[in-house]
CSV table of C-alpha atoms in Angstrom, one decimal:
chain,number,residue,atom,x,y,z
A,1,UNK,CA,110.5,104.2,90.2
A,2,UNK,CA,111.2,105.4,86.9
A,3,UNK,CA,108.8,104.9,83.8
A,4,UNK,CA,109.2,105.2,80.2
A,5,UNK,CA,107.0,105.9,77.6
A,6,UNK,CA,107.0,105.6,73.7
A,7,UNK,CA,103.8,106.5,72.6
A,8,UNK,CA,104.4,105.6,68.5
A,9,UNK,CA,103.9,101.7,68.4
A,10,UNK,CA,104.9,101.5,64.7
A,11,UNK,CA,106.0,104.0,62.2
A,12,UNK,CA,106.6,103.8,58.3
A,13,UNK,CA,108.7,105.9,56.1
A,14,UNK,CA,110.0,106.0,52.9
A,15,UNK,CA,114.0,105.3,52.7
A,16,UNK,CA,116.3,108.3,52.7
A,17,UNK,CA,113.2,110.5,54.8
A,18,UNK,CA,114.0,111.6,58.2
A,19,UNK,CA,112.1,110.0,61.0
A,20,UNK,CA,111.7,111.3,64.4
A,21,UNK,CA,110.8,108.4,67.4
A,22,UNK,CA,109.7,110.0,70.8
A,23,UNK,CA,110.1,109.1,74.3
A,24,UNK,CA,109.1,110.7,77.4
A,25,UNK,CA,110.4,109.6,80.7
A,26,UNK,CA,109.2,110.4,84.6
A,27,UNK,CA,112.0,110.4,87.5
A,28,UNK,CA,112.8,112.3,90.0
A,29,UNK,CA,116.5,111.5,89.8
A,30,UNK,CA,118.5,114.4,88.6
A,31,UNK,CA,121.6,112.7,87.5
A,32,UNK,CA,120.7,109.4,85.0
A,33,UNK,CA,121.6,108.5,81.2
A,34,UNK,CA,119.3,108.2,78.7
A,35,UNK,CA,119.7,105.5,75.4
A,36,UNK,CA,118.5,104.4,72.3
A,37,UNK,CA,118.8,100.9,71.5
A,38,UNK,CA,118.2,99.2,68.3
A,39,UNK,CA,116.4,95.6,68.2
A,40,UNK,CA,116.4,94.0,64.0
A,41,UNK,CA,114.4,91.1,63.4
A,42,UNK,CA,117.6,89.0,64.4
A,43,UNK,CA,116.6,89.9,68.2
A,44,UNK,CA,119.9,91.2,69.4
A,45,UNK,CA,119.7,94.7,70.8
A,46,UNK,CA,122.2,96.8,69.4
A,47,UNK,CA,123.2,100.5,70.9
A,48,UNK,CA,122.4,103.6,68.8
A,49,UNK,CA,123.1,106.3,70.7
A,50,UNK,CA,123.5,107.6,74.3
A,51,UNK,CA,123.3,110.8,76.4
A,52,UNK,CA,124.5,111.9,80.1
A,53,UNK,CA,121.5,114.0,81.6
A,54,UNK,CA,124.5,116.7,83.0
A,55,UNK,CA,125.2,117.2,79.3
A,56,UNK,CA,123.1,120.0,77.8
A,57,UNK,CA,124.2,119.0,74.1
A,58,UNK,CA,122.3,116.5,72.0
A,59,UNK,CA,124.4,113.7,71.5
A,60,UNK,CA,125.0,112.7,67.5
A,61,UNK,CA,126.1,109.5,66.0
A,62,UNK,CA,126.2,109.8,62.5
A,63,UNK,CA,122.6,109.8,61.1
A,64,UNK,CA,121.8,109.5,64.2
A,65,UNK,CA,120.8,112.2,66.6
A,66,UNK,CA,118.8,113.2,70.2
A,67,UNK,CA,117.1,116.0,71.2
A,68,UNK,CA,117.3,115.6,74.8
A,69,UNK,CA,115.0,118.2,76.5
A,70,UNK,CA,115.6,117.7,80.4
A,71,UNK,CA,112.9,120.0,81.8
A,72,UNK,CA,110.4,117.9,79.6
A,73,UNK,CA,111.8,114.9,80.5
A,74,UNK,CA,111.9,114.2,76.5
A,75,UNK,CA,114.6,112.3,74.4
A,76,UNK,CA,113.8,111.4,70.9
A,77,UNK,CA,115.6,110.1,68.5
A,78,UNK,CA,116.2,111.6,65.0
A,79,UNK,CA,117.0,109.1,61.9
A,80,UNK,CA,118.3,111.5,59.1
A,81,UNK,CA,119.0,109.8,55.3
A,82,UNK,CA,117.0,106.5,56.5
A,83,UNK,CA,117.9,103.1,55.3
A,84,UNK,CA,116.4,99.5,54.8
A,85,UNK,CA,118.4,98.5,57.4
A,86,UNK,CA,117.1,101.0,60.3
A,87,UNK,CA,114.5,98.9,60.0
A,88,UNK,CA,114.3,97.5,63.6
A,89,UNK,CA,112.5,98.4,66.9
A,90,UNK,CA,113.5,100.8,68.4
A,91,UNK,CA,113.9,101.3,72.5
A,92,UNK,CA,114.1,104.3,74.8
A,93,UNK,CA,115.8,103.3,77.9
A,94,UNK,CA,116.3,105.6,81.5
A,95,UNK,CA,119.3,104.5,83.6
A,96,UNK,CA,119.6,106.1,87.0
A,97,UNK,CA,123.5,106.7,87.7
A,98,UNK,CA,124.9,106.8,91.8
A,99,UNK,CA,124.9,103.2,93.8
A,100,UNK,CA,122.5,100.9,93.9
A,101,UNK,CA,121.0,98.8,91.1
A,102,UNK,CA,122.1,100.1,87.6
A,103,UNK,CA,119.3,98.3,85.6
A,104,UNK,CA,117.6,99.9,82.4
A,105,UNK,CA,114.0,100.4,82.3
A,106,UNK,CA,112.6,100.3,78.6
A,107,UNK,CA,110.1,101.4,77.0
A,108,UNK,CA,107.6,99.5,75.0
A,109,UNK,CA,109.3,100.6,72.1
A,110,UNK,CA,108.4,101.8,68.3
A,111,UNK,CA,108.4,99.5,65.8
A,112,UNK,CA,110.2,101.3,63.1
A,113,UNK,CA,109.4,100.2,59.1
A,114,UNK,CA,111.7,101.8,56.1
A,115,UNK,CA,110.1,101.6,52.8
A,116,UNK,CA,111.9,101.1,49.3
B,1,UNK,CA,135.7,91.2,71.6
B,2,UNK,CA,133.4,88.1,70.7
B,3,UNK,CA,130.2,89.8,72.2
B,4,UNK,CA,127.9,88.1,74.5
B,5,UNK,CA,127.1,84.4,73.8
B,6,UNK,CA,123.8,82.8,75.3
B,7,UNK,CA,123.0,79.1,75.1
B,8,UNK,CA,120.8,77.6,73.8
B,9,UNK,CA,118.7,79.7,71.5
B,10,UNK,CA,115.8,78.3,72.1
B,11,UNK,CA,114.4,76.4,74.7
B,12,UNK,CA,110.9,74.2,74.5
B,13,UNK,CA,110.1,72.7,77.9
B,14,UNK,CA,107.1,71.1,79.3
B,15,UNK,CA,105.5,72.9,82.2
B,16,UNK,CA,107.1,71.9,85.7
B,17,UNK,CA,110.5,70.9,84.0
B,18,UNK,CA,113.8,72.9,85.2
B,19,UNK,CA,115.7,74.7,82.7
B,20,UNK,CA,118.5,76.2,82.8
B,21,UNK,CA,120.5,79.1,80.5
B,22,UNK,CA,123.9,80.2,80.2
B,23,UNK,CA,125.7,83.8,79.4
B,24,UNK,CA,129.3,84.4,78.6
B,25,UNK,CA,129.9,87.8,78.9
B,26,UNK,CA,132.6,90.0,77.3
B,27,UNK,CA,135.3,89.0,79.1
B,28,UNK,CA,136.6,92.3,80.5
B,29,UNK,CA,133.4,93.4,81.6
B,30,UNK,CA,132.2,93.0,85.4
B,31,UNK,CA,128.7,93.7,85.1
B,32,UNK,CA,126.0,91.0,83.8
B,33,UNK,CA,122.7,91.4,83.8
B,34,UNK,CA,119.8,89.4,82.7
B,35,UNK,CA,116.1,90.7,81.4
B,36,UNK,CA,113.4,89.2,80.6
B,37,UNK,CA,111.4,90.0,77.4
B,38,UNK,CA,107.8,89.1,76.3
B,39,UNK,CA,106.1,89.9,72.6
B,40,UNK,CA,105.4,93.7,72.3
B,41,UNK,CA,107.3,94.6,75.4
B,42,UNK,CA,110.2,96.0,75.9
B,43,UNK,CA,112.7,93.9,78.2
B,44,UNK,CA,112.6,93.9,82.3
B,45,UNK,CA,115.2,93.8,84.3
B,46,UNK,CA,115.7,90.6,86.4
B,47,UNK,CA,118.9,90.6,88.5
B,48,UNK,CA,122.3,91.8,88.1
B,49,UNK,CA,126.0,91.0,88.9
B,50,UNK,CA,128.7,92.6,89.4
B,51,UNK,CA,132.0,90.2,89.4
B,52,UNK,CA,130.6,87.1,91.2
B,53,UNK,CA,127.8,89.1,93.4
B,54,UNK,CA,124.6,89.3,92.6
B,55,UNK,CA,123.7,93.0,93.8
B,56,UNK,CA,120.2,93.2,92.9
B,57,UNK,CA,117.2,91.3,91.8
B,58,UNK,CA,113.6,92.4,90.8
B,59,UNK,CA,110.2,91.3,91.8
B,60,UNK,CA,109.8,89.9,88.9
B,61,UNK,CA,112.5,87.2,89.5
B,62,UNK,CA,110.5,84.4,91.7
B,63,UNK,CA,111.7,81.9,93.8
B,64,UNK,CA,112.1,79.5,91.2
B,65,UNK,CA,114.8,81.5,89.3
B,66,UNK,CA,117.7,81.8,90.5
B,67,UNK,CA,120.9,83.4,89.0
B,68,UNK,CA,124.9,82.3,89.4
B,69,UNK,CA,128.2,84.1,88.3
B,70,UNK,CA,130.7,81.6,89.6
B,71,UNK,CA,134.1,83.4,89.7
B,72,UNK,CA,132.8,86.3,88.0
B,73,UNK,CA,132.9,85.2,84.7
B,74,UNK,CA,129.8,83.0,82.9
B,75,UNK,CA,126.9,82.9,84.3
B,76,UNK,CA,123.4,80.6,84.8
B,77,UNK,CA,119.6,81.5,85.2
B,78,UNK,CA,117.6,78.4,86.4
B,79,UNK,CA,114.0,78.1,86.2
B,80,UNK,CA,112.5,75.4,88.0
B,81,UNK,CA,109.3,73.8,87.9
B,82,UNK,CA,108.6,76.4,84.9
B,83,UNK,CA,104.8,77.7,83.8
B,84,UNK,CA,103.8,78.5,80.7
B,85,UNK,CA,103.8,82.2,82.1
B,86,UNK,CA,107.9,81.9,82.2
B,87,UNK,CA,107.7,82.0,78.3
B,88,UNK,CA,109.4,84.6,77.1
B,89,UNK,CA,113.1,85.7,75.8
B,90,UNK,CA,116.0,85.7,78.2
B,91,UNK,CA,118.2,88.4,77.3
B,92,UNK,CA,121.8,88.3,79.0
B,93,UNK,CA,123.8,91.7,78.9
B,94,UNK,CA,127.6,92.7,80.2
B,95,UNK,CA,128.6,96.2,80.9
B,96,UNK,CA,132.3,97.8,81.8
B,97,UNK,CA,130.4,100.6,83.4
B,98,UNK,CA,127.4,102.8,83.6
B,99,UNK,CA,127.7,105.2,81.0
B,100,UNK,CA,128.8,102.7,78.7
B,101,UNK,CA,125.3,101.1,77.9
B,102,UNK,CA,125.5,97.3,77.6
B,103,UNK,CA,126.4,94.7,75.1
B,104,UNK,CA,123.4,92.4,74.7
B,105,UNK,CA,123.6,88.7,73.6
B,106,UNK,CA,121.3,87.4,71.3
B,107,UNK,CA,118.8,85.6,73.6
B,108,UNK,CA,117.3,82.7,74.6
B,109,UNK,CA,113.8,81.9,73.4
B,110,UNK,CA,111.8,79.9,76.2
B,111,UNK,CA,108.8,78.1,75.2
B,112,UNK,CA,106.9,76.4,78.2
B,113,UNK,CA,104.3,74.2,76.3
């Protein structure tokens, strides 16, 4: 079984600083992806950003960036120029690829405050 | 590309009542999934579909749910005789593949009073 863990519950920032979430993850799959999804106060969980674990390159989506370390089982997400609006929790996710179930495993998540 | 739709979006019930939720997927996608989230967690997995089989289905998913994709397009998750441990929000999800992450709906909030 796979576990994820976020170990920031909450972080605050001031808007346009660059925050860094963390996540660790345990598996002994070698092939998976890894995601970051977005959840405002709305509730609906939004993709930020994903990565293919056979991919050595951080994947980037505009302000948005990983830096996926495979041997430390580490992916965190980097929040460059931050806005009102990233304000949200935020959720590391581990999906094992091959057959079988596909379902993501969450973390508990990092509830994520930007500041005027 | 309407998203996902879940109905309704929120739910009070009094313990040991059946209720029962529905998902419309995106319609090209053959992959539904349902989770279950509680405050301060991040959601669990409950069962998931791909066309009109269900292909998997957690622990956490009891006898009393059950799940339904008729034809492969919307489907159901039924609760029966519900406790006030089932409260929680029902997130439905649709995928066109693996790497693709999923679309999530917005929810339904069930409160079990």
């Amino acid at each position: 079984a796979q576990t994820v863990t976020q170990s920031q519950p909450e972080m605050s920032v001031q808007e346009a600083e660059t925050v860094t979430l963390s996540c660790t993850y345990d598996t002994s799959e070698n092939n998976y992806y890894l995601f970051w999804y977005k959840q405002p106060p709305s509730r609906q969980m939004i993709l930020v950003i994903r990565q293919e674990a056979y991919k050595q390159q951080n994947a980037t989506e505009n302000r948005f960036s990983v830096n996926f370390q495979k041997a430390a089982k580490s992916f965190s997400l980097k929040i460059s120029d931050s806005q009102l609006g990233d304000t949200a929790m935020y959720f590391c996710a581990f999906m094992k690829t091959g057959g079988g179930a596909d379902g993501l495993t969450f973390g508990k998540g990092t509830h994520l405050i930007i500041q005027p | 590309d309407t998203g996902v739709s879940q109905n309704p979006r929120h739910k009070i019930t009094k313990r040991g009542q059946n209720v029962t939720f529905r998902c419309d997927p995106i319609s090209e996608h053959n992959r539904l999934y349902w989770y279950r989230q509680t405050l301060g967690q991040g959601p669990e997995f409950l069962t998931y579909f791909q066309n009109e089989a269900q292909l998997e289905k957690s622990r956490l998913l009891s006898d009393r749910f059950s799940a339904e994709r008729p034809k492969g397009s919307f489907s159901t998750l039924e609760i029966q005789r519900t406790e006030q441990g089932d409260s929680a929000m029902y997130l439905c999800a649709s995928s066109r593949g693996q790497s693709y992450g999923y679309t999530f709906g917005s929810g339904t909030r069930l409160t079990v009073v």
